[in-house]
Amino acid sequence: MSLMSHAVQHYRKLPAPTTRSIRTERDLPVPMRDGTRLLADRWAPRRGPEGLPTALVRTPYEHRGLHDRTIARPLAERGFQVISVAMRAGAGGAADPLRKEYEDGLDVIAWIIAQPWFGGSLVPAGPNHLGGAQWAVAADAPPQVKAMVPAAASMAADVLPDFSVPASLVGGWYDAFLPGQVRDFAALQAAGRHPRLTIGPWAHDDTARAAVAETLDFALPLALGRIPAERAAVRLYVMGEEAWRDFDSWPPQGYKEKRVLLGADGSLSVKHREGTVGFRYDPDDPTPTLGGHGIDRAGKADNIWLEARPDVLTFTTDVLTRDFEVVGHVNAAIRFRSTRPTANVFVRLCDVDPLGRSWNVCDGLTRVTEATEAQTVPVDLWPTAYRFATGHRIRVQVSSGDVPDRHGRGADLDAADQEVHCGGDHPSTITLPIRPAA
């Protein structure tokens, strides 16, 4: 096993390889129905049984280099043969690129099934757009497709009625694509399917790592005609507790929605503390991204310097006298007005530890139009699972920027004075799915 292969095993927390000797066939032509030929690479053990399950990786990215080392080779070393296909750039200029992606996916699968080395079972694999490529063919997948592990991708609504492939969805609490993952899981459960869901304390890249491991844990046994190791339908990493927990559904049962009020005095409580607080948003010095759910700068970070900016409002509870868990969907309703017709409302939930450090838990942004009129702005924050410990405090940030990660549609070229109204008949609130920790 090469040094790179060993490093990938360690970083991705993969089981030991079953072989270290892999052969690669390059640039196999794969015909499409419109006459286009895509190029594929095949990875397989040099020695060993014929007819291993096939993992199909369709990617719009460079299908060699990094993808070879982090997806194709790790799977080929652990029980799969792997076909890595470069998808056509821009869907070949097609007027309907999603349709072309769907057709190409089915054509690639048909080509694989017709090959003499195909052993009868196929698993679409890979995160990000690769996960989207899995969903593109899911509804019409032939019976040779035994399982799929989509990560960082969302299912189209028209897939659900005809979807029957066993699926294990993988997401990260700080991954940009998490809302789609949990929405897909809930839809599949509601439709009577039996998917499973794993969400870890990961940003985007670590979610991709976890998807490869789950392909081995969940999809490979099914491709071999076996049953994966038994576990609950939902496995969540509860941050703050720093432990994995199992649940039967998403969102988990047993958590009650609690509406908490933002107070004009900076408090966060069940009491009405009426008044208006404000800040000035300046596009020449925009409120910057710090941690969160982006692709490149995501994750957990100490927000204390961000909260010291004059364009960030904070609302904080008293010190907690017991542990509380927040698990599920978090929503805010901010009574807002701006001197500009369009504006962003950014809301972030934080955990303030006894040292005063403010750690971001989840956040969301809503673009507001007709913002010069006072209105209650709904903001959907990312789902989360977090334990707020005794001695900590819960904090909510309100601002108008998350630049450059999320800036709404269009650019705000002029400074604006923003107002947040608290208390009274139209309070600003955050709703938490919460319960005291056991």
C-alpha positions as MATLAB code, in Angstrom:
seq = 'MSLMSHAVQHYRKLPAPTTRSIRTERDLPVPMRDGTRLLADRWAPRRGPEGLPTALVRTPYEHRGLHDRTIARPLAERGFQVISVAMRAGAGGAADPLRKEYEDGLDVIAWIIAQPWFGGSLVPAGPNHLGGAQWAVAADAPPQVKAMVPAAASMAADVLPDFSVPASLVGGWYDAFLPGQVRDFAALQAAGRHPRLTIGPWAHDDTARAAVAETLDFALPLALGRIPAERAAVRLYVMGEEAWRDFDSWPPQGYKEKRVLLGADGSLSVKHREGTVGFRYDPDDPTPTLGGHGIDRAGKADNIWLEARPDVLTFTTDVLTRDFEVVGHVNAAIRFRSTRPTANVFVRLCDVDPLGRSWNVCDGLTRVTEATEAQTVPVDLWPTAYRFATGHRIRVQVSSGDVPDRHGRGADLDAADQEVHCGGDHPSTITLPIRPAA';
ca = [
       0.000    0.000    0.000;
       1.412    3.387   -0.995;
       2.040    6.209    1.452;
      -0.898    8.098   -0.104;
      -3.173    5.063    0.241;
      -2.191    4.734    3.897;
      -2.846    8.442    4.473;
      -6.296    8.186    2.864;
      -7.123    5.177    5.049;
      -6.164    7.111    8.176;
      -7.877   10.362    7.176;
     -11.100    8.716    6.017;
     -11.111    6.216    8.915;
     -11.473    3.277    6.539;
     -11.051   -0.411    7.364;
      -7.831   -2.112    6.354;
      -7.642   -2.967    2.646;
      -8.278   -6.523    1.490;
      -5.718   -6.065   -1.291;
      -2.929   -3.654   -2.048;
      -2.395   -4.677   -5.645;
      -4.679   -2.728   -7.999;
      -4.665   -2.535  -11.788;
      -6.155    0.308  -13.789;
      -7.544    0.335  -17.331;
      -7.674    3.866  -18.722;
      -9.924    5.598  -21.257;
     -12.471    2.874  -21.896;
     -14.984    4.299  -24.423;
     -18.578    4.339  -23.186;
     -21.159    5.057  -25.939;
     -24.137    7.332  -25.259;
     -27.451    7.219  -27.113;
     -26.672   10.441  -29.023;
     -23.364    9.110  -30.358;
     -21.157   10.815  -27.784;
     -18.469    8.673  -26.184;
     -17.526    9.221  -22.572;
     -14.244    7.923  -21.174;
     -14.035    5.640  -18.169;
     -11.285    4.193  -16.020;
     -11.647    0.783  -14.402;
      -9.982   -0.061  -11.104;
      -9.844   -3.704   -9.970;
      -7.627   -6.025   -7.916;
      -4.801   -7.609   -9.895;
      -5.535  -10.949   -8.279;
      -8.656  -12.209   -6.642;
     -12.205  -13.266   -7.437;
     -13.899  -12.207  -10.646;
     -17.237  -10.432  -10.689;
     -16.750   -8.165   -7.696;
     -19.484   -5.589   -7.051;
     -19.016   -2.506   -9.213;
     -18.921    0.992   -7.742;
     -19.822    3.624  -10.331;
     -18.360    7.096   -9.850;
     -19.660    9.680  -12.335;
     -17.999   13.039  -11.906;
     -17.962   16.431  -13.665;
     -14.608   17.082  -12.006;
     -11.252   15.720  -13.088;
     -11.868   11.994  -12.696;
      -8.220   11.254  -12.106;
      -5.769   12.618   -9.596;
      -7.587   13.433   -6.369;
     -10.673   11.347   -7.175;
      -8.460    8.394   -8.025;
      -6.690    8.572   -4.686;
      -9.626    9.393   -2.405;
     -12.555    7.476   -3.922;
     -11.649    4.976   -6.650;
      -8.566    3.353   -5.152;
      -9.895    3.114   -1.556;
     -13.024    1.334   -2.810;
     -11.042   -0.953   -5.131;
      -8.758   -1.936   -2.244;
     -11.746   -2.956   -0.095;
     -14.042   -5.180   -2.132;
     -15.226   -3.246   -5.186;
     -14.169   -2.900   -8.747;
     -14.617    0.749   -9.677;
     -15.696    2.505  -12.852;
     -14.856    6.218  -12.849;
     -16.515    8.167  -15.676;
     -15.925   11.766  -16.692;
     -19.337   13.320  -17.317;
     -19.690   15.486  -20.392;
     -18.836   19.136  -19.716;
     -21.944   21.313  -19.532;
     -24.029   18.345  -20.674;
     -22.657   18.831  -24.189;
     -24.460   22.124  -24.640;
     -27.808   20.409  -24.250;
     -30.864   22.595  -23.727;
     -31.819   20.388  -20.759;
     -28.568   19.377  -19.028;
     -30.362   17.531  -16.203;
     -32.165   15.384  -18.742;
     -28.863   14.646  -20.451;
     -27.289   13.721  -17.112;
     -30.173   11.304  -16.508;
     -29.863    9.714  -19.943;
     -26.090    9.461  -19.726;
     -26.352    7.833  -16.317;
     -28.662    5.121  -17.587;
     -26.445    4.596  -20.649;
     -23.336    4.183  -18.487;
     -25.157    1.678  -16.277;
     -26.335   -0.284  -19.328;
     -22.759   -0.375  -20.641;
     -21.437   -1.685  -17.323;
     -24.078   -4.418  -17.143;
     -23.079   -5.589  -20.631;
     -19.371   -5.993  -19.784;
     -17.952   -9.497  -19.299;
     -16.332   -8.502  -15.995;
     -19.629   -7.303  -14.468;
     -20.646   -9.544  -11.584;
     -24.326   -8.670  -11.227;
     -24.364   -5.888   -8.628;
     -23.787   -2.154   -8.988;
     -23.505    0.695   -6.482;
     -23.484    4.359   -7.590;
     -20.960    6.102   -5.343;
     -19.437    9.449   -4.475;
     -20.343   12.726   -2.722;
     -21.098   16.287   -3.923;
     -22.170   16.407   -7.574;
     -21.383   12.702   -7.623;
     -24.258   12.250   -5.193;
     -26.457   14.251   -7.541;
     -25.480   11.868  -10.319;
     -26.796    9.029   -8.144;
     -30.182   10.702   -7.664;
     -30.396   11.472  -11.394;
     -30.916    7.793  -12.235;
     -32.427    6.554   -8.973;
     -36.058    6.290  -10.076;
     -35.272    4.190  -13.153;
     -32.313    2.221  -11.844;
     -32.315   -1.421  -12.990;
     -32.409   -4.253  -10.430;
     -28.638   -4.640  -10.622;
     -28.342   -1.372   -8.628;
     -28.294   -2.700   -5.063;
     -27.740    0.419   -2.929;
     -26.681    4.055   -2.973;
     -25.025    6.440   -0.524;
     -25.766   10.012   -1.643;
     -23.921   12.742    0.241;
     -24.072   16.506   -0.260;
     -26.780   16.211   -2.904;
     -30.558   16.491   -3.068;
     -33.236   14.298   -4.580;
     -35.558   15.711   -7.222;
     -39.221   15.541   -6.226;
     -40.158   13.342   -9.194;
     -37.733   10.630   -8.062;
     -39.662    9.686   -4.928;
     -42.713    7.835   -6.332;
     -40.588    5.254   -8.170;
     -37.605    5.086   -5.841;
     -36.910    1.682   -4.295;
     -33.113    1.399   -4.014;
     -31.839    1.009   -0.425;
     -30.267    4.350    0.481;
     -28.069    5.658    3.259;
     -27.793    9.454    3.330;
     -24.720   11.149    4.787;
     -24.503   14.768    5.927;
     -22.530   17.105    8.154;
     -23.800   19.721   10.606;
     -21.572   22.307    8.903;
     -22.093   21.084    5.338;
     -23.703   23.435    2.839;
     -25.970   20.650    1.540;
     -27.365   19.382    4.848;
     -30.919   20.798    4.538;
     -31.455   18.827    1.345;
     -30.186   15.632    2.944;
     -32.566   15.758    5.902;
     -35.456   16.824    3.660;
     -34.824   13.826    1.400;
     -34.602   11.450    4.346;
     -37.868   12.691    5.841;
     -39.603   12.393    2.458;
     -38.359    8.842    1.973;
     -39.483    7.821    5.460;
     -42.898    9.429    4.955;
     -43.286    7.501    1.691;
     -42.739    4.196    3.477;
     -39.155    3.623    2.373;
     -36.505    2.563    4.865;
     -33.499    4.837    4.367;
     -30.906    5.556    6.965;
     -29.297    8.871    7.840;
     -25.911    9.707    9.343;
     -24.977   13.272   10.318;
     -21.602   14.017   11.856;
     -19.803   17.134   13.128;
     -18.432   17.679    9.654;
     -17.974   20.403    7.114;
     -18.153   19.654    3.404;
     -14.877   17.787    2.877;
     -15.322   15.565    5.920;
     -18.835   14.661    4.767;
     -17.253   13.354    1.575;
     -14.864   11.268    3.671;
     -17.740    9.777    5.625;
     -19.605    8.883    2.426;
     -16.779    6.606    1.293;
     -16.777    4.826    4.654;
     -20.564    4.426    4.535;
     -20.339    2.967    1.030;
     -18.210    0.202    2.516;
     -20.340   -0.268    5.641;
     -23.787   -0.116    4.018;
     -23.628   -0.584    0.250;
     -20.940   -3.259   -0.076;
     -22.788   -5.848    2.060;
     -25.979   -5.280    0.055;
     -24.040   -5.631   -3.191;
     -22.739   -8.970   -1.907;
     -26.236  -10.166   -0.996;
     -25.706   -9.673    2.718;
     -27.391   -7.533    5.358;
     -25.459   -4.525    6.679;
     -24.696   -4.403   10.382;
     -27.877   -3.494   12.237;
     -28.227    0.075   13.506;
     -30.922    2.685   14.036;
     -32.387    4.548   11.081;
     -30.870    7.838   12.257;
     -27.418    8.255   13.763;
     -26.506   11.778   14.879;
     -23.396   13.237   16.417;
     -24.623   15.442   19.265;
     -22.222   18.348   19.472;
     -21.516   19.687   22.924;
     -21.974   16.182   24.288;
     -19.444   15.013   21.655;
     -21.131   11.632   21.303;
     -23.038    9.610   18.710;
     -26.716    8.913   19.420;
     -29.291    6.766   17.625;
     -32.878    7.771   16.817;
     -35.767    6.241   14.899;
     -36.718    9.253   12.783;
     -35.879   12.756   11.659;
     -36.635   15.040   13.282;
     -36.337   12.923   16.437;
     -39.327   12.618   18.727;
     -39.331   13.942   22.262;
     -38.189   17.498   21.558;
     -40.705   20.298   22.076;
     -40.569   23.573   20.204;
     -39.778   26.450   22.551;
     -40.193   30.029   21.357;
     -37.629   32.338   22.943;
     -37.801   36.142   22.692;
     -35.028   38.494   21.648;
     -34.995   41.428   24.082;
     -34.107   45.038   23.339;
     -31.671   44.880   26.267;
     -29.716   42.058   24.592;
     -31.457   39.326   26.553;
     -32.728   36.007   25.243;
     -35.594   34.759   27.392;
     -39.334   34.130   27.576;
     -39.947   37.691   28.792;
     -41.033   40.601   26.590;
     -38.396   43.330   26.735;
     -39.795   45.736   24.181;
     -37.834   48.188   22.110;
     -35.932   48.674   18.871;
     -32.233   48.014   18.356;
     -30.296   48.750   15.226;
     -27.049   48.684   13.327;
     -25.587   50.072   10.123;
     -24.670   47.682    7.334;
     -21.850   48.961    5.131;
     -21.100   47.032    1.914;
     -17.604   48.556    1.919;
     -16.983   46.728    5.216;
     -19.493   43.861    5.056;
     -20.155   41.498    7.934;
     -17.722   38.674    7.152;
     -18.145   34.935    7.035;
     -16.748   33.149   10.071;
     -17.214   29.396   10.206;
     -20.692   28.182    9.329;
     -21.886   26.120    6.385;
     -19.944   27.228    3.318;
     -17.821   25.061    1.068;
     -14.373   26.433    1.912;
     -14.546   28.216    5.281;
     -17.068   26.058    7.084;
     -17.067   24.677   10.588;
     -17.104   25.670   14.212;
     -15.277   28.858   15.224;
     -15.047   31.290   18.117;
     -17.289   34.197   17.098;
     -16.251   36.621   19.824;
     -14.419   39.020   17.506;
     -17.291   38.909   15.023;
     -19.765   39.774   17.776;
     -17.633   42.784   18.738;
     -18.433   44.412   15.385;
     -21.021   47.217   15.469;
     -23.013   45.551   12.659;
     -23.749   42.390   14.689;
     -26.472   42.295   17.359;
     -26.350   39.652   20.084;
     -29.026   38.317   22.437;
     -27.921   36.018   25.254;
     -29.580   33.902   27.948;
     -28.626   33.836   31.590;
     -26.146   31.146   32.598;
     -27.787   27.729   32.244;
     -28.375   25.824   35.461;
     -28.826   22.484   33.700;
     -27.971   20.861   30.388;
     -30.332   21.329   27.444;
     -30.395   19.557   24.086;
     -31.505   21.191   20.849;
     -32.109   18.582   18.136;
     -34.020   19.252   14.922;
     -34.973   22.293   12.873;
     -34.268   25.773   14.255;
     -36.322   28.733   13.020;
     -36.267   32.463   13.714;
     -38.788   35.239   13.085;
     -37.162   38.679   13.066;
     -39.225   41.877   13.058;
     -37.112   43.929   10.684;
     -36.948   47.194    8.779;
     -34.252   48.785    6.609;
     -33.609   52.138    4.977;
     -32.891   50.231    1.749;
     -35.541   48.340   -0.273;
     -33.619   45.055   -0.147;
     -31.582   43.582    2.664;
     -30.361   40.333    4.198;
     -31.302   39.028    7.621;
     -28.684   36.637    8.961;
     -29.373   34.741   12.197;
     -26.881   32.520   14.017;
     -27.293   30.331   17.108;
     -24.200   30.138   19.342;
     -22.995   28.383   22.489;
     -21.144   30.706   24.882;
     -18.798   28.770   27.152;
     -17.639   29.808   30.649;
     -14.525   31.424   29.130;
     -16.711   33.736   27.054;
     -15.983   32.054   23.745;
     -18.981   32.034   21.403;
     -19.153   28.917   19.220;
     -21.447   28.903   16.190;
     -23.973   26.068   16.167;
     -26.160   26.776   13.124;
     -27.335   29.732   11.071;
     -29.460   30.883    8.160;
     -30.025   33.872    5.889;
     -33.147   35.314    4.273;
     -33.182   37.921    1.505;
     -35.813   40.590    2.209;
     -37.617   42.709   -0.375;
     -39.719   45.786    0.370;
     -37.506   46.030    3.424;
     -38.367   49.668    4.122;
     -41.690   48.404    5.492;
     -41.531   46.743    8.905;
     -42.140   43.022    8.489;
     -41.554   39.747   10.272;
     -38.828   37.893    8.393;
     -38.755   34.084    8.692;
     -35.239   32.633    8.783;
     -34.671   28.882    8.546;
     -31.435   27.940   10.247;
     -29.522   24.758    9.489;
     -30.703   21.653   11.344;
     -28.590   20.743   14.351;
     -28.043   18.423   17.298;
     -26.349   20.250   20.158;
     -26.105   19.983   23.930;
     -25.823   23.292   25.775;
     -24.077   22.502   29.052;
     -24.618   23.786   32.562;
     -22.622   26.984   33.037;
     -22.919   27.903   29.355;
     -25.227   30.454   27.748;
     -27.275   30.361   24.546;
     -26.758   33.284   22.178;
     -28.424   34.525   18.998;
     -26.696   36.817   16.520;
     -28.604   39.037   14.078;
     -26.803   40.830   11.256;
     -27.152   41.518    7.542;
     -24.120   39.790    6.126;
     -22.250   36.533    5.706;
     -19.772   37.673    3.087;
     -18.589   36.062    0.897;
     -20.385   32.778    1.609;
     -23.967   34.019    1.438;
     -24.850   37.422    0.155;
     -28.360   36.931   -1.203;
     -29.221   37.728   -4.797;
     -27.665   40.872   -6.157;
     -25.282   43.290   -4.514;
     -25.998   45.873   -1.828;
     -24.115   48.908   -3.124;
     -25.263   51.413   -0.527;
     -25.046   51.434    3.245;
     -28.271   50.824    5.137;
     -29.572   51.386    8.645;
     -31.275   48.235    9.913;
     -33.767   47.954   12.772;
     -34.809   44.896   14.769;
     -37.949   45.265   16.875;
     -38.212   43.255   20.084;
     -41.215   42.428   22.259;
     -44.751   43.764   21.943;
     -47.290   42.484   19.439;
     -44.639   41.597   16.846;
     -41.652   40.200   18.754;
     -38.451   38.839   17.276;
     -38.080   35.198   18.258;
     -36.125   32.018   17.769;
     -37.823   28.624   18.061;
     -35.728   25.754   19.382;
     -36.609   22.029   19.403;
     -35.427   21.516   22.958;
     -35.568   19.278   26.007;
     -33.609   19.001   29.246;
     -30.744   16.561   28.838;
     -31.027   13.271   30.672;
];
